[in-house]
PDB file of C-alpha atoms in Angstrom:
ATOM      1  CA  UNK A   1     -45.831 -73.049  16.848  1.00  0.00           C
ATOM      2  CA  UNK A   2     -48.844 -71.816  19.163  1.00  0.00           C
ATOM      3  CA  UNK A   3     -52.388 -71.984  18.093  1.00  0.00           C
ATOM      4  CA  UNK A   4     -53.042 -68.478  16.815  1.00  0.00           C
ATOM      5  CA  UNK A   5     -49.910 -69.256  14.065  1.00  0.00           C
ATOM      6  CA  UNK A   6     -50.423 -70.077  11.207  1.00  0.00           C
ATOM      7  CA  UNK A   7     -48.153 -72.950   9.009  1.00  0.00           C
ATOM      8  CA  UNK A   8     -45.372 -71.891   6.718  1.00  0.00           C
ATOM      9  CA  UNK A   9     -46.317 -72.915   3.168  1.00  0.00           C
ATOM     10  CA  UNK A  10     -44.449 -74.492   0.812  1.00  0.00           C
ATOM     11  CA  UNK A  11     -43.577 -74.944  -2.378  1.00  0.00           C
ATOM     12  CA  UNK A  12     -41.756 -77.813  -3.644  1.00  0.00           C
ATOM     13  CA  UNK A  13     -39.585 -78.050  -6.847  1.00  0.00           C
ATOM     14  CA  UNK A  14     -37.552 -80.767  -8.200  1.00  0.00           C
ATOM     15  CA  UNK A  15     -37.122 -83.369 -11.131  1.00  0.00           C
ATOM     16  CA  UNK A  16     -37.266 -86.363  -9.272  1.00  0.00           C
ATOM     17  CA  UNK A  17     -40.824 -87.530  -7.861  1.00  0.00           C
ATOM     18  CA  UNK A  18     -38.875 -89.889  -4.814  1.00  0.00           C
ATOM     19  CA  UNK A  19     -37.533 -86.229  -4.040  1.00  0.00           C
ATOM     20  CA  UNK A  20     -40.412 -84.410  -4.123  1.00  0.00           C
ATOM     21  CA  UNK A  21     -43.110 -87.076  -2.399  1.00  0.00           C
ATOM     22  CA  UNK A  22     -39.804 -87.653   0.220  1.00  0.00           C
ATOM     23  CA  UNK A  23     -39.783 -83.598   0.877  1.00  0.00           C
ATOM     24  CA  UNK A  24     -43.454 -83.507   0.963  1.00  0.00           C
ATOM     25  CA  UNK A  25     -44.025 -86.357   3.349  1.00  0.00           C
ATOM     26  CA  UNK A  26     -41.421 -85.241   5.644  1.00  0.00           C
ATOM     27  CA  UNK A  27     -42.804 -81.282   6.238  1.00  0.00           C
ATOM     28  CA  UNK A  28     -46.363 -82.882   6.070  1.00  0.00           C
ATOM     29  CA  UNK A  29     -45.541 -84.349   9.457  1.00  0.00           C
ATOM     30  CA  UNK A  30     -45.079 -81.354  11.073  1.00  0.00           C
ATOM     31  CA  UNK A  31     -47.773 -79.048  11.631  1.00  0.00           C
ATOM     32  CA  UNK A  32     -45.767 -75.928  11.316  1.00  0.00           C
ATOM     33  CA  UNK A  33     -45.747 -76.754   7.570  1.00  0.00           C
ATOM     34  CA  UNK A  34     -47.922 -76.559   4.848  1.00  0.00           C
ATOM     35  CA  UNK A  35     -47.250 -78.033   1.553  1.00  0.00           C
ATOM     36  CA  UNK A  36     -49.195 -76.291  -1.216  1.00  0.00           C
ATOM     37  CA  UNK A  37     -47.871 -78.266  -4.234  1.00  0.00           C
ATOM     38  CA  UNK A  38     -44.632 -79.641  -5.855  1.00  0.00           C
ATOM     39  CA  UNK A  39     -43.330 -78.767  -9.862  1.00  0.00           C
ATOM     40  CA  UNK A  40     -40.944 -80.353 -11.710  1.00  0.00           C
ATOM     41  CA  UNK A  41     -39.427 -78.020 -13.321  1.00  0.00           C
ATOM     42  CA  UNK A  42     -38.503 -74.039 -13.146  1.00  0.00           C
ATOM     43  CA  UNK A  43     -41.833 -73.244 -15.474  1.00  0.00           C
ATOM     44  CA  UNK A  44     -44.280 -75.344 -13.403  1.00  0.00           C
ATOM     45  CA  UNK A  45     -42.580 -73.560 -10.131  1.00  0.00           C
ATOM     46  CA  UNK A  46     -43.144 -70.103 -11.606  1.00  0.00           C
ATOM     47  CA  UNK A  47     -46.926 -70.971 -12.582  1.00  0.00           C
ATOM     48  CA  UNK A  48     -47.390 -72.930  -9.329  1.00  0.00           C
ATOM     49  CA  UNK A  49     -45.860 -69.571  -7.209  1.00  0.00           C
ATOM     50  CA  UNK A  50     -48.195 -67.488  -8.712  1.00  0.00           C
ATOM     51  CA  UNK A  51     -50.970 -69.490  -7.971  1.00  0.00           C
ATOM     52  CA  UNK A  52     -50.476 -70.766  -4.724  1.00  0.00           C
ATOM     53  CA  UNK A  53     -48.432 -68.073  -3.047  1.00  0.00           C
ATOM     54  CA  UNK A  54     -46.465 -69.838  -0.773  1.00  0.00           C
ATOM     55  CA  UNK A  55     -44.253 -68.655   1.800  1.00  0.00           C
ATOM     56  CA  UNK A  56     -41.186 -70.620   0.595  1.00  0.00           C
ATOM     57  CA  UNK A  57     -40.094 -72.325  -2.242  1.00  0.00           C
ATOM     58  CA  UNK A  58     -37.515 -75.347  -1.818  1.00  0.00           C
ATOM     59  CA  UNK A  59     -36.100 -75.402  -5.610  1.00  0.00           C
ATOM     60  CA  UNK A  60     -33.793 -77.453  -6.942  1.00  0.00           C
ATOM     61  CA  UNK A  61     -31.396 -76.096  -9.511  1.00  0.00           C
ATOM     62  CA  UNK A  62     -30.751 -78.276 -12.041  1.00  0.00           C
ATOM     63  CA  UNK A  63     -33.863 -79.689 -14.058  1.00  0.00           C
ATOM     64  CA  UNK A  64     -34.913 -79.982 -17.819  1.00  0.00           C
ATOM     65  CA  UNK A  65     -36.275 -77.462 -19.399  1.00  0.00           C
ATOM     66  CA  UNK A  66     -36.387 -74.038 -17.042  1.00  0.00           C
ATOM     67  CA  UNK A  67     -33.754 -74.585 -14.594  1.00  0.00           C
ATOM     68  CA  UNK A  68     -33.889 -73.682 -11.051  1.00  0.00           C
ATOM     69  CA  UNK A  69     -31.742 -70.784 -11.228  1.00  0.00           C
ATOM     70  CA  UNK A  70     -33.821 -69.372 -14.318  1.00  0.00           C
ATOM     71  CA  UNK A  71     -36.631 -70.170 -12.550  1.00  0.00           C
ATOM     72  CA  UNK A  72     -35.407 -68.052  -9.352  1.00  0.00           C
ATOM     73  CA  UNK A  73     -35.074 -65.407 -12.043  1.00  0.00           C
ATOM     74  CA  UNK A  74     -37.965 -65.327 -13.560  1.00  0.00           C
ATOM     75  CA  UNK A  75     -39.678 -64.916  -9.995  1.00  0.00           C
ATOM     76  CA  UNK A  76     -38.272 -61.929  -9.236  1.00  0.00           C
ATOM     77  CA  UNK A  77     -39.208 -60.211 -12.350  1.00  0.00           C
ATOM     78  CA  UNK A  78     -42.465 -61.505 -11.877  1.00  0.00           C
ATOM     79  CA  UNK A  79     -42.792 -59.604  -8.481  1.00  0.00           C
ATOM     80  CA  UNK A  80     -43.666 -63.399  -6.690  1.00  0.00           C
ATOM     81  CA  UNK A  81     -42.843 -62.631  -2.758  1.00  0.00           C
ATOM     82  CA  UNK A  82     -42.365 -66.198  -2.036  1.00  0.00           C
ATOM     83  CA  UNK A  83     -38.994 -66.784  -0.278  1.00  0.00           C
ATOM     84  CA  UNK A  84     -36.888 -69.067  -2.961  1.00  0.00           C
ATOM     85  CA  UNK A  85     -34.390 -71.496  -0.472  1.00  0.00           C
ATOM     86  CA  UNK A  86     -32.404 -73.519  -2.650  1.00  0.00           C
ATOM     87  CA  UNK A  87     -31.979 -77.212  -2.311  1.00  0.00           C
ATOM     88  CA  UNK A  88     -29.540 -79.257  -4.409  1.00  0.00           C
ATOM     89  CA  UNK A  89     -26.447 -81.068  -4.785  1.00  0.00           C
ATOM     90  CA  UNK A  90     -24.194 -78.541  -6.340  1.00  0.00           C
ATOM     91  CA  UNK A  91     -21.865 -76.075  -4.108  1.00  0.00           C
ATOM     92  CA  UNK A  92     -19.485 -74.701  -6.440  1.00  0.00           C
ATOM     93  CA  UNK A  93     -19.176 -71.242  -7.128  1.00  0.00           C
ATOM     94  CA  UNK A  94     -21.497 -71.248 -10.561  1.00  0.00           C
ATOM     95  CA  UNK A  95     -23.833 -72.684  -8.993  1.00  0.00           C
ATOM     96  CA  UNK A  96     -24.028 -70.492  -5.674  1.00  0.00           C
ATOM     97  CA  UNK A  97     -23.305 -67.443  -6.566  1.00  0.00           C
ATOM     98  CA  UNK A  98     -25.807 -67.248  -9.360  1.00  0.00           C
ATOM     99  CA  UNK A  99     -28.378 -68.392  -7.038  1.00  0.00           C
ATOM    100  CA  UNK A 100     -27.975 -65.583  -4.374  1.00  0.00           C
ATOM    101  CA  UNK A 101     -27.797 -62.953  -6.574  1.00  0.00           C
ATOM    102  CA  UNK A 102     -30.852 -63.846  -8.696  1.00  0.00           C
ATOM    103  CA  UNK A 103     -32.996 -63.787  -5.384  1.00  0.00           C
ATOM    104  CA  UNK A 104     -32.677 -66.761  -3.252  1.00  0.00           C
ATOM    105  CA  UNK A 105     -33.066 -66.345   0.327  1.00  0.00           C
ATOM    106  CA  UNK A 106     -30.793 -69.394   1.061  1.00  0.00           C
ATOM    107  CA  UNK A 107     -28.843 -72.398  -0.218  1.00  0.00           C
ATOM    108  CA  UNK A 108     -28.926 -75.703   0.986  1.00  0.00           C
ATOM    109  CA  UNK A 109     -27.202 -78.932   0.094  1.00  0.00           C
ATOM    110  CA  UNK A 110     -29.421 -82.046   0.316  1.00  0.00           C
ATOM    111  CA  UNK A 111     -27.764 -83.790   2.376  1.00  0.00           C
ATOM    112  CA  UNK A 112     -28.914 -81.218   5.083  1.00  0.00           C
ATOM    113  CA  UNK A 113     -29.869 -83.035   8.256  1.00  0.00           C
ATOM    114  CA  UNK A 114     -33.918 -83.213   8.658  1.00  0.00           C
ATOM    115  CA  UNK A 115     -33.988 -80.327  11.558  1.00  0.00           C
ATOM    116  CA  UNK A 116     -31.497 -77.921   9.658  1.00  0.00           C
ATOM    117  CA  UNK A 117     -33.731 -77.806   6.840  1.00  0.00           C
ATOM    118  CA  UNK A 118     -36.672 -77.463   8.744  1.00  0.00           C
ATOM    119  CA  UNK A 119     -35.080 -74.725  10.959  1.00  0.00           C
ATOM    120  CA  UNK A 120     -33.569 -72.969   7.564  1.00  0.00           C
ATOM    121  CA  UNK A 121     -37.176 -72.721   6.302  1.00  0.00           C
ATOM    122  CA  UNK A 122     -38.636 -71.325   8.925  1.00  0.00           C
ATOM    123  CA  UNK A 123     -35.531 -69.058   8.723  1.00  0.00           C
ATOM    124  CA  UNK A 124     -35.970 -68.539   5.245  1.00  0.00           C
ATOM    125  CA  UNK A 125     -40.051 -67.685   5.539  1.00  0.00           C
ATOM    126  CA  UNK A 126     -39.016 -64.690   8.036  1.00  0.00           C
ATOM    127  CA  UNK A 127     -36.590 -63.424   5.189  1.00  0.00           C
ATOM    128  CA  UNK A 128     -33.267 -64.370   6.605  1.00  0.00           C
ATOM    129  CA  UNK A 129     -30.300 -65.606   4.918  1.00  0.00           C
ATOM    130  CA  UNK A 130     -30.611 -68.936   5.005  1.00  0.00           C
ATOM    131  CA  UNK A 131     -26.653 -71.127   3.901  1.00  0.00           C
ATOM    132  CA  UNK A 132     -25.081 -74.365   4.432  1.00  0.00           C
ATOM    133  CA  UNK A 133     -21.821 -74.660   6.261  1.00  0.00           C
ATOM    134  CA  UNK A 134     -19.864 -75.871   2.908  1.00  0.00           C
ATOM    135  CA  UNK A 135     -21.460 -72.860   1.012  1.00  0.00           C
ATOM    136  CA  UNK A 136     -20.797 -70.378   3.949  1.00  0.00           C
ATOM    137  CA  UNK A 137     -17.189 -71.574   4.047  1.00  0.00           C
ATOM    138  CA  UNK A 138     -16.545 -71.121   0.209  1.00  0.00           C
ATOM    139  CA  UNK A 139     -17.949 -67.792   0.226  1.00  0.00           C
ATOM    140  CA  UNK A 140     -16.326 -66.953   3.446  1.00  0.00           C
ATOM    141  CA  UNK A 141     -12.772 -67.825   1.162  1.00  0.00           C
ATOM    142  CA  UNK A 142     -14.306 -65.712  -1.758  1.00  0.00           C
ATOM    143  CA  UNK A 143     -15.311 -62.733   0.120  1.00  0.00           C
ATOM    144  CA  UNK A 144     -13.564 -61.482   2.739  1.00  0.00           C
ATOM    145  CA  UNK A 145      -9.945 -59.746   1.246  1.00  0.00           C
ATOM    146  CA  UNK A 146      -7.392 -60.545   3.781  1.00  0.00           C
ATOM    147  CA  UNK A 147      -8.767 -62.710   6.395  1.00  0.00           C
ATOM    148  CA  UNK A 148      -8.644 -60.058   8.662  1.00  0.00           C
ATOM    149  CA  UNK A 149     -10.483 -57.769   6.332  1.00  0.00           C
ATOM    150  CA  UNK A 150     -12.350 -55.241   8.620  1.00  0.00           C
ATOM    151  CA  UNK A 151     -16.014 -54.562   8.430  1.00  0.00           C
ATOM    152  CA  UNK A 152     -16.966 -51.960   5.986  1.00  0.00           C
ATOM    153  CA  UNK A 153     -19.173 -49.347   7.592  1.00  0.00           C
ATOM    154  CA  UNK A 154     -22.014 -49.844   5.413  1.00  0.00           C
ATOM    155  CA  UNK A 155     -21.543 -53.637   6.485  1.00  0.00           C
ATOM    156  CA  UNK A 156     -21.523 -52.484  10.538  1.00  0.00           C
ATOM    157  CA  UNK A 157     -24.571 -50.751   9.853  1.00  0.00           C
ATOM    158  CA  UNK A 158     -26.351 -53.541   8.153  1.00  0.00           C
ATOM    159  CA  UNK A 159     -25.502 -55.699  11.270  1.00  0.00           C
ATOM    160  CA  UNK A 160     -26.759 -53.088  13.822  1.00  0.00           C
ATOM    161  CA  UNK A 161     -30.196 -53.438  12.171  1.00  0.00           C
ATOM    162  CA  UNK A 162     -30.151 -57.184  12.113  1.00  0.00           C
ATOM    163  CA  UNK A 163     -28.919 -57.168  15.457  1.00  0.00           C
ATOM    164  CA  UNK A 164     -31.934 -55.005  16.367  1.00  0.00           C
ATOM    165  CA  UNK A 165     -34.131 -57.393  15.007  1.00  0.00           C
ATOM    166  CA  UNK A 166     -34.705 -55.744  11.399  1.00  0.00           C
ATOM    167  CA  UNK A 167     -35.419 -58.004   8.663  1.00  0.00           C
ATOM    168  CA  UNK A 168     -33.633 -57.800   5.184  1.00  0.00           C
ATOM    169  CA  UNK A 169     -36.375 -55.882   4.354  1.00  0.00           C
ATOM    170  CA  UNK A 170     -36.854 -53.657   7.040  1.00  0.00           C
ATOM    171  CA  UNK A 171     -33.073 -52.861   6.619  1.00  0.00           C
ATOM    172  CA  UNK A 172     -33.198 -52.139   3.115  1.00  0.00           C
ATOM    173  CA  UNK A 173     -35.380 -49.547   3.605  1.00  0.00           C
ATOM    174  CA  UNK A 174     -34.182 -48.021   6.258  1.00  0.00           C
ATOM    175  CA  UNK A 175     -31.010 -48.088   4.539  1.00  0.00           C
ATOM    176  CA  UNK A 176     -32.655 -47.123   1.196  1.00  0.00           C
ATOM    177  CA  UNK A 177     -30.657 -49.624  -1.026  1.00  0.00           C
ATOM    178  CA  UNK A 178     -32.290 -53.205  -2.385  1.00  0.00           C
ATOM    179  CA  UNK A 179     -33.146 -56.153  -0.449  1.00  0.00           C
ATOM    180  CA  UNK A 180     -30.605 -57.861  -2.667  1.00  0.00           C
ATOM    181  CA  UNK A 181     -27.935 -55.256  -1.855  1.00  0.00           C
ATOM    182  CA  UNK A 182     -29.003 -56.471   1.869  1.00  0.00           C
ATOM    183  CA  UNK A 183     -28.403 -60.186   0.979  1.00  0.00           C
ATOM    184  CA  UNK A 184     -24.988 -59.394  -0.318  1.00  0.00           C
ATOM    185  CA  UNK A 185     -23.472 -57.099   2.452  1.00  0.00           C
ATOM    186  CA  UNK A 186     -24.612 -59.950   4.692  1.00  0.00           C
ATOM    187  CA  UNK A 187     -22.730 -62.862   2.498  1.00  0.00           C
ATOM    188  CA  UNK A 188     -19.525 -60.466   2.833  1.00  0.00           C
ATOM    189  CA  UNK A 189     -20.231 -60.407   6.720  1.00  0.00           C
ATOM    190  CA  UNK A 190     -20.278 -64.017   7.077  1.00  0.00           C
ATOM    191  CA  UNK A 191     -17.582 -64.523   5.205  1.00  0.00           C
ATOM    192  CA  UNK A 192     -14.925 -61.908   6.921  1.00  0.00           C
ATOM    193  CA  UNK A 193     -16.536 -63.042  10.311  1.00  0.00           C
ATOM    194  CA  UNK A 194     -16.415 -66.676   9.214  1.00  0.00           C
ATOM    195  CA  UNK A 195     -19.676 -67.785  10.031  1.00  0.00           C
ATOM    196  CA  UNK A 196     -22.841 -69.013   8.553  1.00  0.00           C
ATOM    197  CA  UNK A 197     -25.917 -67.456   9.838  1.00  0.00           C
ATOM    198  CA  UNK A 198     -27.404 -63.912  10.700  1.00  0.00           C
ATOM    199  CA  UNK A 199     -27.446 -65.040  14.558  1.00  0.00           C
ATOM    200  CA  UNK A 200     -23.986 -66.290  14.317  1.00  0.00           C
ATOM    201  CA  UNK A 201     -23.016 -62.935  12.841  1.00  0.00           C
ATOM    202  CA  UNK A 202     -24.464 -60.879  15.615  1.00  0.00           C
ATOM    203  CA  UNK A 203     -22.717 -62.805  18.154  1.00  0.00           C
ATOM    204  CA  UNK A 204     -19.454 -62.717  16.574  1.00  0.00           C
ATOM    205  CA  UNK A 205     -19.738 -58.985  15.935  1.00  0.00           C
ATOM    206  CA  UNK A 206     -20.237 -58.537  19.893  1.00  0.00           C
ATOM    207  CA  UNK A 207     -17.328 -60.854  20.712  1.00  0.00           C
ATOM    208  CA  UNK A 208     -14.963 -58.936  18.089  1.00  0.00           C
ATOM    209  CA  UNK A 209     -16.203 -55.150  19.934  1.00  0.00           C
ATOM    210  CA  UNK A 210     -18.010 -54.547  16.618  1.00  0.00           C
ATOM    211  CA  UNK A 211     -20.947 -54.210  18.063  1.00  0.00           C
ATOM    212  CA  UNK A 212     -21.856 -53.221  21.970  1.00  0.00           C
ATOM    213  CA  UNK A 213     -24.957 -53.393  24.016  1.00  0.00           C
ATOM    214  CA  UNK A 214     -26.870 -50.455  23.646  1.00  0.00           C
ATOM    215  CA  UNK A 215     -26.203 -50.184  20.035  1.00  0.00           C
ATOM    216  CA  UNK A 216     -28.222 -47.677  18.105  1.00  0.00           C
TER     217      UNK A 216
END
């Protein structure tokens, strides 16, 4: 981070307070972080969101009362523009699946090596699609219909924008469909390319001839 940057703030949300202190104490010792506050549950993150308008929250799914995923929900309809990257135990397909398509940015397991999650918020505060290798590879075997399943065209396009340097954002609009419509093109690329991350993508689209230099 150079001096004129400013920190990524956080959120953090999770049941367990040796969780939470742990996750706070850890990004507090790097100055590209910020921690704003921590919740315990889905209703304290929503409140706390609103409030404190971080750049990312780091929720956990599974918590009394307002769960995480309810939580990521409720967020959404509540217009919050806080990136939601979730953190948690759970990989399965009810538990994933759910989670992207209600809004989150990402989806983490936590036992994520320090420097992935610190690289997958940073990731995750610039908008990108943010997903563990055990959650890329189960939606990779979801997703793409033979395993050889081309790229739709819709899909290339969608790459040639992130391969341009476009946001999800940026790319919905200049697509004119939903951020979240972004988000799920993009889980379909990973999974027919068979790879985790936007940048991976990208590369593996060049390799394949999907995409060439000088791309519009």
């Amino acid at each position: 981070m150079t001096g004129t940057e400013a920190p990524v703030t956080l959120l953090i949300v999770d049941d367990h307070p040796v969780v939470r202190d742990g996750l706070a104490s850890m990004f507090a010792r790097d100055p590209e972080f910020a921690v704003l506050g921590a919740a315990a549950d889905g209703a304290e993150a929503v409140r706390l969101a609103k409030e404190l308008a971080p750049d990312v929250v780091l929720m956990d799914l599974r918590m009394p009362g307002m769960d995480g995923l309810t939580a990521i929900a409720e967020l959404a309809r509540e217009g919050v523009t806080a990136r939601v990257l979730v953190l948690t135990t759970y990989d399965t397909d009810s538990h994933v699946l759910p989670a992207i398509e209600a809004g989150a940015t990402g989806y983490l397991l936590k036992d994520a090596p320090r420097d992935e999650l610190l690289r997958a918020v940073r990731s995750a505060a610039r908008g990108d699609a943010v997903l563990s290798p055990s959650v890329a590879a189960r939606l990779m075997s979801r997703f793409r219909a033979p395993a050889t399943g081309p790229l739709s065209r819709r899909e290339i396009e969608v790459l040639e924008l992130v391969a341009a340097g476009s946001t999800n954002r940026e790319a919905a609009a200049k697509l004119f469909i939903s951020e979240a419509t972004v988000k799920s093109h993009l889980l379909n690329i990973y999974g027919k390319l068979g790879v985790g991350d936007r940048a991976a993508a990208v590369a593996e689209a060049f390799s394949r001839g999907l995409l060439t230099p000088g791309t519009p």
